[in-house]
Coordinates of C-alpha atoms and ligand atoms in Angstrom, one line a residue:
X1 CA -11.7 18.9 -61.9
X2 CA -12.1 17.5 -58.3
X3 CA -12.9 13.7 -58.1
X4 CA -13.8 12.4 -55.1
X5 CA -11.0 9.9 -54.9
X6 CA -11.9 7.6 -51.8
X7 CA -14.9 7.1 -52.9
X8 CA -14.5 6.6 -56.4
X9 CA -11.6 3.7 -55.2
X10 CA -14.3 1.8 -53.4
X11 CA -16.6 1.5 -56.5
X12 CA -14.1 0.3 -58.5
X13 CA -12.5 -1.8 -56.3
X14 CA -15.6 -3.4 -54.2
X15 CA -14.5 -6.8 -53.6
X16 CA -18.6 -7.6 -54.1
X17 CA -18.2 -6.5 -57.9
X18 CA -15.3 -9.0 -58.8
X19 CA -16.8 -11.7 -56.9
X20 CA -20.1 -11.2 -58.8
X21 CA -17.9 -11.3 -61.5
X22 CA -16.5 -14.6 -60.6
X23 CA -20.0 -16.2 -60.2
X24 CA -21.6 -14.9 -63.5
X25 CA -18.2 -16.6 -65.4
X26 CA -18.6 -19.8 -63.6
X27 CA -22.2 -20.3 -64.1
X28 CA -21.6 -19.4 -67.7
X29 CA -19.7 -23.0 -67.7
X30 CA -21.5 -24.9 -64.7
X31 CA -19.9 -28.1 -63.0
X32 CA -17.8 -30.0 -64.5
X33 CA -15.9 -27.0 -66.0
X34 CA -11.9 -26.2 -64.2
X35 CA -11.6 -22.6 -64.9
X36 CA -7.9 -21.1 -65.7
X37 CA -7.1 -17.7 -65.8
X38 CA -2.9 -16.0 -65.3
X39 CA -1.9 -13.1 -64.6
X40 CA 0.4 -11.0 -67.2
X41 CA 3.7 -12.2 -67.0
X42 CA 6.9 -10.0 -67.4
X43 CA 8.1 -9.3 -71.1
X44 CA 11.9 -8.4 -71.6
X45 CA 12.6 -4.5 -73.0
X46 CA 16.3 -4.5 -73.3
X47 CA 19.3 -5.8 -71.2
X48 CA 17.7 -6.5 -67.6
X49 CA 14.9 -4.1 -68.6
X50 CA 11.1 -4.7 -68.8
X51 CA 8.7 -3.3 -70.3
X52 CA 6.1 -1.7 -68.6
X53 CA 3.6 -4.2 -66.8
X54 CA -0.1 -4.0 -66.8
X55 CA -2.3 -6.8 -65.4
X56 CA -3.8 -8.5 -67.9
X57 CA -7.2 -7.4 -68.3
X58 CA -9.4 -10.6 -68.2
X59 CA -7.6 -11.5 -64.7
X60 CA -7.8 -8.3 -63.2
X61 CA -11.5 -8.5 -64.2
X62 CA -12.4 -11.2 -62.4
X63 CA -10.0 -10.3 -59.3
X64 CA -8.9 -6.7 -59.2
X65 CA -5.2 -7.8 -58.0
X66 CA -2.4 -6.4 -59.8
X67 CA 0.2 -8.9 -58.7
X68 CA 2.1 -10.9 -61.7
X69 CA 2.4 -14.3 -62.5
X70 CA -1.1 -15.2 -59.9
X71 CA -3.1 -17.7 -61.4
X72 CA -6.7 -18.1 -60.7
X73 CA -8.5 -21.5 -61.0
X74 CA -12.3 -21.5 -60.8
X75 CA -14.3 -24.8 -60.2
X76 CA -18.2 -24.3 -60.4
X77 CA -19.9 -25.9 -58.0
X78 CA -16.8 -27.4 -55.8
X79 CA -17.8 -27.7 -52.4
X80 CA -14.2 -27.1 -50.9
X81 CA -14.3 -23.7 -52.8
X82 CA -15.1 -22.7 -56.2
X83 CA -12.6 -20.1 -56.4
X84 CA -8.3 -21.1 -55.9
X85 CA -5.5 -18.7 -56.0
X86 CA -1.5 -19.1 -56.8
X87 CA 0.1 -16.4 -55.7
X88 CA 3.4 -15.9 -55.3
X89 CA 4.8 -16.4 -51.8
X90 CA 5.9 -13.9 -49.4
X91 CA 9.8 -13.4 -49.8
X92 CA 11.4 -10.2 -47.9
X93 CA 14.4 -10.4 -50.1
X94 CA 12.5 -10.5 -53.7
X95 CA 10.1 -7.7 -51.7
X96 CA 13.0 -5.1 -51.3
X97 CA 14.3 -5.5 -55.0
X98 CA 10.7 -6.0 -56.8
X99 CA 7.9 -4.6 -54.2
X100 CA 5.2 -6.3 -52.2
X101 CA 3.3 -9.4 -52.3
X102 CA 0.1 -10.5 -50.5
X103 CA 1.3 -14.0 -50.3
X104 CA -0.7 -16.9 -49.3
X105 CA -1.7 -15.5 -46.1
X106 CA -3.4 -12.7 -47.4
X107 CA -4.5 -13.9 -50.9
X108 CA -7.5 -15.0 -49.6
X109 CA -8.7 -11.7 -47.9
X110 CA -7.2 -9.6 -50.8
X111 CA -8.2 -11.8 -53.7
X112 CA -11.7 -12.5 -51.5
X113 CA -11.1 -16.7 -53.1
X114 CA -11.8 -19.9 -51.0
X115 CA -8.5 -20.9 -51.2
X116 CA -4.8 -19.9 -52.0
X117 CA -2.0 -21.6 -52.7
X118 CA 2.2 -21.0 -53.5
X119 CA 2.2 -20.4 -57.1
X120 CA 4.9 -23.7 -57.0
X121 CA 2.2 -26.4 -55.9
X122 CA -0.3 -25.1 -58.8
X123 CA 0.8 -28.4 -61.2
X124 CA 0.2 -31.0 -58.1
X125 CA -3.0 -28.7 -57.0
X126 CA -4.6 -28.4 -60.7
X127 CA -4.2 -32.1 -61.0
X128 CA -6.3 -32.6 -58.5
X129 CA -9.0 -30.4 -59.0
X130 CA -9.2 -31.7 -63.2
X131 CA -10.0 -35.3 -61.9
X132 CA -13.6 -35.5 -62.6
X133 CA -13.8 -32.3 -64.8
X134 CA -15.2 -32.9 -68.3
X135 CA -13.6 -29.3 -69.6
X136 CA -10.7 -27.4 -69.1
X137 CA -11.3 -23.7 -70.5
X138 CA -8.0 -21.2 -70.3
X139 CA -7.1 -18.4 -72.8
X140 CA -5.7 -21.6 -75.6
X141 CA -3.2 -19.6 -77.8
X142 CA -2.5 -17.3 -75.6
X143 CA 0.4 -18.0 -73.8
X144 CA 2.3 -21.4 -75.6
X145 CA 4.0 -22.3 -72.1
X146 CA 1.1 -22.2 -70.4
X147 CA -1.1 -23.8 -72.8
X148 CA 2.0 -27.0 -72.6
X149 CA 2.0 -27.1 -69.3
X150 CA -2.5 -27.1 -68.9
X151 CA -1.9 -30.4 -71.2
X152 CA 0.3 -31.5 -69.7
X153 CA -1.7 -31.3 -66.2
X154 CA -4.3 -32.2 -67.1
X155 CA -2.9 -35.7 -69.3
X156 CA -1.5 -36.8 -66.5
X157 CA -4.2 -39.7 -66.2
X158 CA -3.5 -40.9 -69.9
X159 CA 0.7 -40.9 -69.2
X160 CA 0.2 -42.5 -65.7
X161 CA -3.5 -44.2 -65.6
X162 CA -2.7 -46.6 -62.6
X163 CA -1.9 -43.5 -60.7
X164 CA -4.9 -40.8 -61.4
X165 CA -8.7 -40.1 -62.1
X166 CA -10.2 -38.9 -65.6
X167 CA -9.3 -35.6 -66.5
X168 CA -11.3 -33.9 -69.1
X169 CA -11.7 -34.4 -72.2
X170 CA -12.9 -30.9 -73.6
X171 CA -11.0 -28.0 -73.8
X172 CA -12.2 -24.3 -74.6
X173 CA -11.2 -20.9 -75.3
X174 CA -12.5 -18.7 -72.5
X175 CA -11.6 -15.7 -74.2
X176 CA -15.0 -15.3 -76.0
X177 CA -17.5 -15.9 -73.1
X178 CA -14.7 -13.7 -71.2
X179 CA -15.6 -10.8 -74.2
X180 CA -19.4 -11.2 -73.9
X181 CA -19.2 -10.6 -70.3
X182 CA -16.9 -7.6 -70.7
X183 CA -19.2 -6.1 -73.4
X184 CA -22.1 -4.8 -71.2
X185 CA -20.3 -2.8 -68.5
X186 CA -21.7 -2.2 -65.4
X187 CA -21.7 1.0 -63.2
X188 CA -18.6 0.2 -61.5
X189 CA -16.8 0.0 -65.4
X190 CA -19.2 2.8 -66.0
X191 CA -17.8 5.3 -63.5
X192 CA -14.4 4.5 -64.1
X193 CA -14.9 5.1 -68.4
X194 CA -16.8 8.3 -67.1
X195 CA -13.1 9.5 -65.2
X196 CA -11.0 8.1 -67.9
X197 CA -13.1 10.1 -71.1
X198 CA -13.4 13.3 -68.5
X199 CA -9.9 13.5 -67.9
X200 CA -8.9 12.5 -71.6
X201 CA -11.2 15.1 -73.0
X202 CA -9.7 17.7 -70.9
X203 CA -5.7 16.2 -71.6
X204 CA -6.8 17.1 -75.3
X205 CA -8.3 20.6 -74.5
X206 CA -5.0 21.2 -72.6
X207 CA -3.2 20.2 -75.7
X208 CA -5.2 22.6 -77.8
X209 CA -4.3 25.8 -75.4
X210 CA -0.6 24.8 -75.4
X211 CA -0.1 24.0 -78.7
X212 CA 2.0 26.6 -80.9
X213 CA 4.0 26.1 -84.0
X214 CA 7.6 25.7 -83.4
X215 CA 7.1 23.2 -80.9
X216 CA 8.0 19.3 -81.2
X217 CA 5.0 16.5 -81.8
X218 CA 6.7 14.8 -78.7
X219 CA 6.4 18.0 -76.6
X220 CA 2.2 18.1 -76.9
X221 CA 2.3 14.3 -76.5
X222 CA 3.7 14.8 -73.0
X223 CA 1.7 17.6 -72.5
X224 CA -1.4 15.4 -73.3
X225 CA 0.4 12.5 -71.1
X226 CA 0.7 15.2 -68.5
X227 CA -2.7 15.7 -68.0
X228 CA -3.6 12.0 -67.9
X229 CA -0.9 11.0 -65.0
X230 CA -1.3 14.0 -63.0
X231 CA -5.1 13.4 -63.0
X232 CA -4.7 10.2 -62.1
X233 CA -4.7 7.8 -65.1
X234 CA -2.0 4.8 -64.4
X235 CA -0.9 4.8 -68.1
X236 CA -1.8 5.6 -71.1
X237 CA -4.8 3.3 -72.9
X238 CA -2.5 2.5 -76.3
X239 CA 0.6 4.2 -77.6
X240 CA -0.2 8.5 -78.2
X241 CA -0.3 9.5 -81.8
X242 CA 0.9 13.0 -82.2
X243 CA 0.6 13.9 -86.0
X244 CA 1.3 17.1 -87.5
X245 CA 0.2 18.3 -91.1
X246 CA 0.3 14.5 -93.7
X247 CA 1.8 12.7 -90.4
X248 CA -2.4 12.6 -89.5
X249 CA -2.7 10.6 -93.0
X250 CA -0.3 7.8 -91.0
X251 CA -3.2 6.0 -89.1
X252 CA -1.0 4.5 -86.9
X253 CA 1.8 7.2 -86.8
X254 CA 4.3 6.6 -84.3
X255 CA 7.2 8.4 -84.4
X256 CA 6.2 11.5 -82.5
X257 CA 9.3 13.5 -83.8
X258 CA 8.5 16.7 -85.9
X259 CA 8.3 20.1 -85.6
X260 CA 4.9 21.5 -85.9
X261 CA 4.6 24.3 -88.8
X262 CA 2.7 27.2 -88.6
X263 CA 0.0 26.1 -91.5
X264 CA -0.2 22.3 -90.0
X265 CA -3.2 20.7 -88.6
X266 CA -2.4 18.6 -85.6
X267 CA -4.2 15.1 -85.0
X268 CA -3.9 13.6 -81.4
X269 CA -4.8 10.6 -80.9
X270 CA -4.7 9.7 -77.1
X271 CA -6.2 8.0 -74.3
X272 CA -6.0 7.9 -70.5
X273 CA -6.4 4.6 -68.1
X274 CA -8.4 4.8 -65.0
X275 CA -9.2 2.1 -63.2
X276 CA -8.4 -0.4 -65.8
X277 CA -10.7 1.6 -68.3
X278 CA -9.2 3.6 -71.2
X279 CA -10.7 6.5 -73.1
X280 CA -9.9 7.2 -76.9
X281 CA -10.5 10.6 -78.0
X282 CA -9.0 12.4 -81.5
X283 CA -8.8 15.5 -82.1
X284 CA -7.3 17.7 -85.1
X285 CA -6.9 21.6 -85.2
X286 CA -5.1 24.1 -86.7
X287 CA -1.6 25.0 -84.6
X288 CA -2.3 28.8 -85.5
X289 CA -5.9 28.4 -83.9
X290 CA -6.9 29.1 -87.5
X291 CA -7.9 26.5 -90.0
X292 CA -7.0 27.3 -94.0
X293 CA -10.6 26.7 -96.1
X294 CA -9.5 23.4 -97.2
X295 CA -8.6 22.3 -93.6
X296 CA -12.1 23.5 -92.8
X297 CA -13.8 21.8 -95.8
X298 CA -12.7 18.6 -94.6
X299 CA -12.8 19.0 -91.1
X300 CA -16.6 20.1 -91.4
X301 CA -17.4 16.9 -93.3
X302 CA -15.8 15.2 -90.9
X303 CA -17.3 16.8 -88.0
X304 CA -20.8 15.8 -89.8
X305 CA -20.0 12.4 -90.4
X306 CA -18.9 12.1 -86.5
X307 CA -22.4 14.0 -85.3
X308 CA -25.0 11.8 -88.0
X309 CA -23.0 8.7 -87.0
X310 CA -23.3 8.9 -82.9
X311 CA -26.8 9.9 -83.3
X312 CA -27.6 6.3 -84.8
X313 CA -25.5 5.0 -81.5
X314 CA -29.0 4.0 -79.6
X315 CA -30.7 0.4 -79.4
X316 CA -33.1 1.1 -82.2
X317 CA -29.7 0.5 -84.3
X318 CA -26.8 -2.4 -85.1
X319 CA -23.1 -1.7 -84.9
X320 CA -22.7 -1.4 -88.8
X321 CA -25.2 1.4 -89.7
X322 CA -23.3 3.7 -87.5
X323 CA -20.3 3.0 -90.0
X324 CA -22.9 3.3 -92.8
X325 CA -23.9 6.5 -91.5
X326 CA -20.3 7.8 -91.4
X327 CA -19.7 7.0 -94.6
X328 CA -22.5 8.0 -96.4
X329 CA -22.2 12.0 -94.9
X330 CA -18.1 11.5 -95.9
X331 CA -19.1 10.5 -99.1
X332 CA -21.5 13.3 -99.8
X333 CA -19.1 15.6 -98.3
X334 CA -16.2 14.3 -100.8
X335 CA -18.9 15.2 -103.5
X336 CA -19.7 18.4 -102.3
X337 CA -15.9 20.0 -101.9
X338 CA -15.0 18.0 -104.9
X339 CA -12.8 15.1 -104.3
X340 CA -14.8 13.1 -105.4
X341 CA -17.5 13.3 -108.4
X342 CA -20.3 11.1 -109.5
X343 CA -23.4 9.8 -107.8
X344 CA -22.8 9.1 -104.1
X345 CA -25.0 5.9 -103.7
X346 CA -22.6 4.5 -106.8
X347 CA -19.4 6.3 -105.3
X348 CA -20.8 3.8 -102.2
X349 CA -21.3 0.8 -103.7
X350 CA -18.0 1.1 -105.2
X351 CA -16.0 2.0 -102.3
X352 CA -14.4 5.2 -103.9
X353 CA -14.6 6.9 -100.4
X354 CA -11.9 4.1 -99.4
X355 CA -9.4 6.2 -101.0
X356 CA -9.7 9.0 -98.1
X357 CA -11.3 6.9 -96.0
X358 CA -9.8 3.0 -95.2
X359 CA -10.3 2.3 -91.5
X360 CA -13.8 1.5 -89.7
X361 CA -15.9 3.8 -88.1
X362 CA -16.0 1.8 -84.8
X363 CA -14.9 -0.5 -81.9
X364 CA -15.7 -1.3 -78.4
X365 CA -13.8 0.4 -75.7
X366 CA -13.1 -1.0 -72.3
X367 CA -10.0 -2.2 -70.7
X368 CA -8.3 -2.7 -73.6
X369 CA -9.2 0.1 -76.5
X370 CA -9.7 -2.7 -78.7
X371 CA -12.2 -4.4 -76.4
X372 CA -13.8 -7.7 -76.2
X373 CA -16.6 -9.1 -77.7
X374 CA -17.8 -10.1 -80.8
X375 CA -19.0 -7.5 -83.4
X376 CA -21.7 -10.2 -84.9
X377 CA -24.2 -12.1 -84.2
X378 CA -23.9 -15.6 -85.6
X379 CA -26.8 -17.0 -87.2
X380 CA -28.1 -20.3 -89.2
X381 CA -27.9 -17.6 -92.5
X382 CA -24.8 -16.3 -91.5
X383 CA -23.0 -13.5 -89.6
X384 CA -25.3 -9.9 -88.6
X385 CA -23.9 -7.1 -87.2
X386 CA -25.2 -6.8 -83.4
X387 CA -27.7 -4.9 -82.4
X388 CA -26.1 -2.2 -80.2
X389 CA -27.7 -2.4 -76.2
X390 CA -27.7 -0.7 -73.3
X391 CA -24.1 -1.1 -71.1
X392 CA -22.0 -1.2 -74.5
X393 CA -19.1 1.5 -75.2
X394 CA -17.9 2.1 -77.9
X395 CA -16.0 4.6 -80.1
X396 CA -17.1 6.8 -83.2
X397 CA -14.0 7.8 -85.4
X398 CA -14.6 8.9 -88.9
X399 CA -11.9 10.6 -90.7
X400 CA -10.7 11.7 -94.5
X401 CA -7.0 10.9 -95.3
X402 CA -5.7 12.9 -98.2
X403 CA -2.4 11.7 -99.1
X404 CA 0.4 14.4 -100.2
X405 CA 1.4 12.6 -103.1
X406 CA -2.4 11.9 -104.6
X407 CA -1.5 14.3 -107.3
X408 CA -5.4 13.8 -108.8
X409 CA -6.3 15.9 -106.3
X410 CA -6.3 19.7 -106.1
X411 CA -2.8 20.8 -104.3
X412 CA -4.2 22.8 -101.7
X413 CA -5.9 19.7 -100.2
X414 CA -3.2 17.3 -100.5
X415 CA -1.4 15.8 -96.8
X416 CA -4.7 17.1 -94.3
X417 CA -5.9 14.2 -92.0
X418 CA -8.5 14.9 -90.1
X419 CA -10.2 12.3 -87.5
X420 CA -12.7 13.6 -84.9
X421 CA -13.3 10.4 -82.1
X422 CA -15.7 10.5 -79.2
X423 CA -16.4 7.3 -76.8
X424 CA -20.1 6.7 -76.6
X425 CA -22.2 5.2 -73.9
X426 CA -25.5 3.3 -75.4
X427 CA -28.5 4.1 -73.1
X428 CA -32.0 3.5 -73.1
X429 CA -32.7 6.7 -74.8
X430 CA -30.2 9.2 -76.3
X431 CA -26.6 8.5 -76.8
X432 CA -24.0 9.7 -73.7
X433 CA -20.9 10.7 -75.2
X434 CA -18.5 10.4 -72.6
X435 CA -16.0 12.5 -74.3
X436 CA -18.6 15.4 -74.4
X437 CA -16.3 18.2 -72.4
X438 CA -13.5 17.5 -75.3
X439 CA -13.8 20.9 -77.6
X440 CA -14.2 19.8 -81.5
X441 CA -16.7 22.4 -82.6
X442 CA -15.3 24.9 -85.2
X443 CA -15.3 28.0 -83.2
X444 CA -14.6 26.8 -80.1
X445 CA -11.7 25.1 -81.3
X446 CA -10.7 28.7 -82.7
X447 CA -11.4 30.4 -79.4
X448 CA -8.9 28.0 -77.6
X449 CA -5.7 26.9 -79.8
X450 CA -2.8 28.9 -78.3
X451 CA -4.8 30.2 -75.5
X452 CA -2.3 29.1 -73.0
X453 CA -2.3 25.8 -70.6
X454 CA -4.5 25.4 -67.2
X455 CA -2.0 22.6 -66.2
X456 CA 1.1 23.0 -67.6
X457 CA 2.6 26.5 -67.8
X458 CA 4.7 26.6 -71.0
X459 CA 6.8 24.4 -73.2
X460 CA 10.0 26.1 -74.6
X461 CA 9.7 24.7 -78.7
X462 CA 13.4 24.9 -78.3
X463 CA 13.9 22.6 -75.7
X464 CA 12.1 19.8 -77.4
X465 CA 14.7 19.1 -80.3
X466 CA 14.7 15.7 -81.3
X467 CA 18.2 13.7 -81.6
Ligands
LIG501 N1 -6.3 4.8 -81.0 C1 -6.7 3.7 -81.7 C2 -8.0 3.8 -82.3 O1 -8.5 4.9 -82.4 O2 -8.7 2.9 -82.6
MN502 MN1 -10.5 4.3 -81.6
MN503 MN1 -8.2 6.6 -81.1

């Protein structure tokens, strides 16, 4: 895979994209609205540990600076400047022990804002630019010190009225208008989904040639993670699930710890971040590079399921009926190797497919995996499922889940989990499946278990035992 990297840095990070992003937010609102958005803070791992820090992904939208603790106030129509930043001062000291800061001199230029300000004066500074405002909108609930301290701003004028303006009397949740914006992604989140889903789709092919049995679930997730990181993801998207033989019936499974046997399949759950954009691809194959007929029973229902489903992923269709799709090919599937029996439109209608099958079909996928936005449109008659349009991502995951102790099934089938995920770009016309260069196809996926790895030599099985 060569990516041309300069140019691939400069789409994403075109100071012209985040300040368009800036203006579509703040028009969403219009004067009178006082804009908040923070950065992530730091959260405590163990001792004088953190955990790993990512910028939260609202702020980083609208700014592309991965500094913490910056806050960003926005203030439609201000003729001093619409957009204010707090950063965090420049401080040599703090610089050697923690890493570099813009600082006030260069948040301007870096954050491309009207104004910048030490993140200290932002109480005295918000004051200020409330009086007037009829509405304060911030992420409420998000973070309970912040949301204390925005009150408590932005009271001031009821606990000291001799001494300041009105501030406003509305508050909102930005978060949703945040998600609707962040739905429809546009070429420069394009691109970046496009790198992520390439380079995830091959971290999962990679798996598939190293993968033998003998080896540890936590040695293929670092293969896969591997891949990702040397590719040039940050991070990974969401925690890897690495889930040999009934492990793959866990849906979140976690543990990454066991050895893989020689009859298992192998679920992989994993996703690489580029660019503030995560992929989410699964895949499940045999470690022997052949599947048993009951492994391949399911995993060609599956496979079915996955193909009808993305094929209704267009804007002739809403976001349910590709989880409608899914279900009714799992369900006739279920009839047709016998796990379950009756007539599939009751078998429907009473949910009997849960049993194997308990998770939805979809979600959107963005800069978190989870993304933003709502999944319905609300009406006078109640809630609809969208209607699926152009610039919307989104995942399509189908799986059966046969539990190892569901003794009302037949032996042979009991413990295999089989999910088959692809990320899907909705056109115009056909669907793009991002993930498209991840194998998943029977044969192919026959032709390449065991194969050997392109990236990473060889993993010793016995080097990976778990303590
Ligand atoms: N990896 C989380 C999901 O597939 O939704
Ligand atoms: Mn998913
Ligand atoms: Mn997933």
């Amino acid at each position: 895979m060569t990516f041309e990297r300069t140019a691939f840095a400069q789409t994403v990070l075109d100071p012209g994209v985040f300040a368009a992003r800036r203006r579509t937010v703040m028009d969403a609102y219009g004067p009178g609205s006082v804009l908040v958005v923070a950065a992530a803070g730091h959260a405590l791992r163990n001792g004088d540990v953190d955990h790993e820090w990512r910028q939260s992904s609202d702020f980083w939208y609208l700014t592309g600076f991965d500094e913490p603790e910056t806050l960003l106030v926005l203030v439609p129509g201000r003729a001093d400047g619409e957009a204010v930043a707090f950063v965090r001062p420049r401080d040599p000291a703090q610089e050697v022990w923690h890493g570099r800061r813009v600082g006030v001199e260069g948040a301007i230029a870096r954050l491309g804002v009207d104004q910048a300000f030490d993140l200290k004066d932002f109480d005295e500074q918000l004051a200020n630019l409330v009086e007037g405002a009829k509405q304060l909108c911030w992420h409420v609930g998000r973070d309970p010190a912040l949301d204390q301290r925005l009150i408590r701003v932005t009271r001031r004028h009821r606990a000291t009225p001799r001494l300041h303006l009105d501030g406003p009397d509305f508050f909102a949740d930005l978060a949703a208008v945040m998600g609707e914006l962040r739905l429809i992604k546009g070429p420069a989140e394009i691109e970046a989904l496009r790198r992520a889903a390439k380079l995830t789709a091959e971290a999962h092919n990679e798996a598939m040639r190293v993968c033998q049995s003998g080896m540890n679930e936590r040695q293929l997730q670092a293969v896969v993670e591997f891949v990702f990181r040397a590719g040039g993801a940050a991070r990974v998207g969401y925690g890897s699930i690495v889930a040999r033989g009934d492990n793959a019936t866990i849906l979140h499974y976690v543990e990454n710890d066991q050895m893989i046997g020689p009859s298992d399949l192998v679920l992989i759950d994993a996703g690489g971040e580029v660019a503030y954009q995560t992929a989410d691809i699964t895949r499940t194959f045999p470690a022997s590079g052949r599947f048993s007929p009951e492994q391949r029973a399911v995993y060609e229902v599956v496979l079915q399921a996955e193909h009808a489903a993305i094929a209704l992923c267009t804007p002739e269709h809403r976001f349910v009926e590709v989880h409608e799709r899914a279900v009714q090919v799992l369900t006739e599937g279920l009839v047709k190797i016998g796990l379950l029996r009756g007539d599939v439109e009751q078998l429907i209608q009473d949910e009997k497919y849960k049993r194997f099958y308990m998770h939805r079909t979809s979600h959107w996928l963005g800069m978190d995996v989870h993304d933003a936005g709502r999944y319905h449109d609300s009406l006078p008659t109640g809630n609809l499922s969208r209607q699926l349009v152009p610039g919307m991502v989104l995942t399509v995951e189908p799986g059966l889940y046969i539990a190892a102790d569901d003794t009302e099934v037949p032996e042979r089938f009991r413990g295999i989990g089989v999910r088959i995920e692809d990320d899907i770009l909705i056109t115009a016309g056909a669907p793009e499946v991002l993930t498209a260069d991840c194998i998943k196809e029977i044969d192919d996926i026959e032709r390449i278990v065991g194969t050997g790895g392109r990236w990473v030599a060889a993993v010793d099985p016995a080097f990976g035992d778990p303590f």
